[in-house]
Coordinates of C-alpha atoms in Angstrom, one line a residue:
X1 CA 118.0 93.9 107.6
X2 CA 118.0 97.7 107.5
X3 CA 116.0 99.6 105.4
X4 CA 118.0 102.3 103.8
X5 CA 114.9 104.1 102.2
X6 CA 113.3 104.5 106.0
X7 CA 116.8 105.1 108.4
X8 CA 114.0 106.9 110.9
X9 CA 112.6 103.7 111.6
X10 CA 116.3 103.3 113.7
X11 CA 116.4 107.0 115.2
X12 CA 116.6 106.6 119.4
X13 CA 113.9 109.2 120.4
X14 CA 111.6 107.5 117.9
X15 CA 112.4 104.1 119.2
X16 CA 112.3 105.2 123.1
X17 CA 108.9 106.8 122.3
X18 CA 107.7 103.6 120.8
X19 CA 108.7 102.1 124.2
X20 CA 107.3 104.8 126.4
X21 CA 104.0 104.3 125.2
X22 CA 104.5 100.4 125.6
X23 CA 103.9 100.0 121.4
X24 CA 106.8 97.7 121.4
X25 CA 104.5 94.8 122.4
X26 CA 102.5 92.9 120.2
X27 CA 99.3 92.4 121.6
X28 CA 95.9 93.5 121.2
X29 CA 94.6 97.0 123.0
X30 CA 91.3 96.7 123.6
X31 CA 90.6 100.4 124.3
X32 CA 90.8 100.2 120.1
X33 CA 89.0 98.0 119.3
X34 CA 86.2 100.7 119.0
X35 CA 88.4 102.8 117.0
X36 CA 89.2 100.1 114.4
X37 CA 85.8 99.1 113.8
X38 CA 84.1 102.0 113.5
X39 CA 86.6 102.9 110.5
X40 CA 86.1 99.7 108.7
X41 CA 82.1 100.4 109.2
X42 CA 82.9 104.2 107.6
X43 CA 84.9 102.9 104.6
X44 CA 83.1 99.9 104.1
X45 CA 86.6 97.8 103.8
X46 CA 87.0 94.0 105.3
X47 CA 89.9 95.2 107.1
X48 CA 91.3 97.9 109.5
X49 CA 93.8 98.2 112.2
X50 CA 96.6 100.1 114.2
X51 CA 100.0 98.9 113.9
X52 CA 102.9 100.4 115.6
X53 CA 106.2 100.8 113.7
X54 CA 109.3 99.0 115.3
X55 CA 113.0 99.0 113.8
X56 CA 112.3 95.5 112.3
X57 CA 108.8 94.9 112.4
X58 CA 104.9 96.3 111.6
X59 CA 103.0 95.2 115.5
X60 CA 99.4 95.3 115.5
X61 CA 97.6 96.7 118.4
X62 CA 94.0 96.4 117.3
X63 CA 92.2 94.8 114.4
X64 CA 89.5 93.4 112.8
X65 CA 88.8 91.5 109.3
X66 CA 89.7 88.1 108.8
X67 CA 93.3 88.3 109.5
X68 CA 95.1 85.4 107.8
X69 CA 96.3 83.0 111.4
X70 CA 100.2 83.2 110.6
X71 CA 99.8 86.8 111.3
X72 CA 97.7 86.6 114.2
X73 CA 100.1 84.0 115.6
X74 CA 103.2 86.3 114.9
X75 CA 101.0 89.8 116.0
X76 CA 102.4 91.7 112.9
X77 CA 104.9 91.3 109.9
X78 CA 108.5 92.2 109.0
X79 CA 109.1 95.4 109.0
X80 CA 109.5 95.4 105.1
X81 CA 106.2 94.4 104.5
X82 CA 104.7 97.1 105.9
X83 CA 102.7 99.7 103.8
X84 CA 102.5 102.5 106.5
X85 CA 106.7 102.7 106.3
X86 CA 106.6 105.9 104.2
X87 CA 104.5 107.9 106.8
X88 CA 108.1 108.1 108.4
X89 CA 109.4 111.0 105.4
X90 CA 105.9 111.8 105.0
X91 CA 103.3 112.7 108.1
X92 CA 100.4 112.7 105.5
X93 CA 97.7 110.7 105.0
X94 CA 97.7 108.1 101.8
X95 CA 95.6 105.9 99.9
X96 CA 96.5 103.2 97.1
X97 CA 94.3 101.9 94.8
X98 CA 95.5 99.3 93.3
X99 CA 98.8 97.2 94.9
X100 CA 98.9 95.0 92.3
X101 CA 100.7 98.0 90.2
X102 CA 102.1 100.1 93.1
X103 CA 106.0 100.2 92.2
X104 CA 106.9 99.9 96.0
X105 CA 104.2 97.0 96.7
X106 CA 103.7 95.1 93.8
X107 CA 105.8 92.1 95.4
X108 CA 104.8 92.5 98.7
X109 CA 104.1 89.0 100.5
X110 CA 100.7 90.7 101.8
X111 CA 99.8 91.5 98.1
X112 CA 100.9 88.3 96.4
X113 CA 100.2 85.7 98.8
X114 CA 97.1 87.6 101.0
X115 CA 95.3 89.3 97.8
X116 CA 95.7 92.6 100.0
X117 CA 94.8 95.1 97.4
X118 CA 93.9 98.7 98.1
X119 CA 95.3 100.9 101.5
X120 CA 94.2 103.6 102.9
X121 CA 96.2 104.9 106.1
X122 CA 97.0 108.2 108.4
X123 CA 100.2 108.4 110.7
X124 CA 100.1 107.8 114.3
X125 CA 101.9 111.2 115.7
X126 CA 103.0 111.6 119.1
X127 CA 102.5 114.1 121.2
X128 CA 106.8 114.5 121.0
X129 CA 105.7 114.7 117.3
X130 CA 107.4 111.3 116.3
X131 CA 105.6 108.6 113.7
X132 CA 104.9 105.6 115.9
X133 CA 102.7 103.9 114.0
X134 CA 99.5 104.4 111.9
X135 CA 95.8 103.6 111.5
X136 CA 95.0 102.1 108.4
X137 CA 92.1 100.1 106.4
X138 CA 92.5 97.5 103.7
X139 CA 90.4 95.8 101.0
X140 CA 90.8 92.8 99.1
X141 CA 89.7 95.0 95.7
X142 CA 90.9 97.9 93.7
X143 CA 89.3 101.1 95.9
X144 CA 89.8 104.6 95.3
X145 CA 89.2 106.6 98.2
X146 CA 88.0 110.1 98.8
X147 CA 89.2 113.4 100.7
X148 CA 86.5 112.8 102.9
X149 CA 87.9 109.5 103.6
X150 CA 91.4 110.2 103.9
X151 CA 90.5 113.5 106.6
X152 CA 88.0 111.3 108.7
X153 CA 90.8 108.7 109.3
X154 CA 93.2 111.6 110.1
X155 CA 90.5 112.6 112.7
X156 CA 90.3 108.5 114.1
X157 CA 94.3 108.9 113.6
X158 CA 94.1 111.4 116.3
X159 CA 91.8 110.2 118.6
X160 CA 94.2 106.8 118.6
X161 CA 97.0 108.7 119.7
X162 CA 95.3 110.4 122.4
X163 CA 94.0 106.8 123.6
X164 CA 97.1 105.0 123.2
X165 CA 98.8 108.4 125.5
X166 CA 96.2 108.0 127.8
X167 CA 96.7 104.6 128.5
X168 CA 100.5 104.7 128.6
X169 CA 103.1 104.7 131.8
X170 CA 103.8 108.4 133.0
X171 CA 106.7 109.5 131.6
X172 CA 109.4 109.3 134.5

């Protein structure tokens, strides 16, 4: 199913950049781990990770929390579930308080069924300047988040990309 609200999530040069920096696979990086654990230490949240964004589904690359088994089994979620989507119109960072009233959300398997509640999250840019994922933290309770928080993950935002470029195949 296409998603007519994000038709970037189909562009080529996205989707070849996705691929160049071997995002396209679904399993765990273990040069992030660090990343996503200092960020769920910062923000005090039971949950944090770095997904990449394919044309049909959210692949995580590094996590921690107590991530439900049918995820962990599948290494990410339809691509519809996924709340780091809009970072494809918008390259700014986001929080949401409160899923549970979020017009976009609100039905959102991950909110419904996994009690997934508040979002934080900062685009993964590449250094050709495409959206190929982001770095986000979740809690399981109504959060509001600061500026401070929002600009320190844009900061771990950046350092993922420059890992995640670092550890990819030279561009041929």
């Amino acid at each position: 199913m296409r998603m007519p609200a994000y038709p970037q999530l189909y562009e080529r040069d996205r989707l070849r950049e996705v691929a160049r920096l071997g995002l396209d696979r679904g399993e765990q990086r273990a040069y992030l781990t660090e990343v996503v654990e200092r960020v769920s230490n910062r923000l005090g949240t039971p949950f944090a990770m770095v997904d990449a964004l394919l044309d049909d589904a959210q692949v995580f690359l590094a996590g921690c929390g107590p991530v439900p088994d049918w995820i962990a089994e599948a290494d990410g979620t339809p691509i519809e579930w996924a709340f780091c989507t809009p970072f494809l119109t918008e390259q700014a960072p986001r929080a949401v308080a409160d899923f549970t009233i979020h017009p976009e959300h609100r039905d959102n398997p991950l909110v419904t069924l996994e009690g997934m509640r508040s979002y934080i999250g900062a685009p993964l840019v590449s250094s050709g300047g495409h959206v190929v994922g982001a770095l986000c933290a979740l809690d399981l309770r109504r959060r509001q988040f600061t500026d401070l928080d929002l600009e320190y993950l844009t900061g771990m935002a950046h350092e993922t990309v420059r890992r995640i470029e670092e550890h990819a195949d030279p561009a041929p």
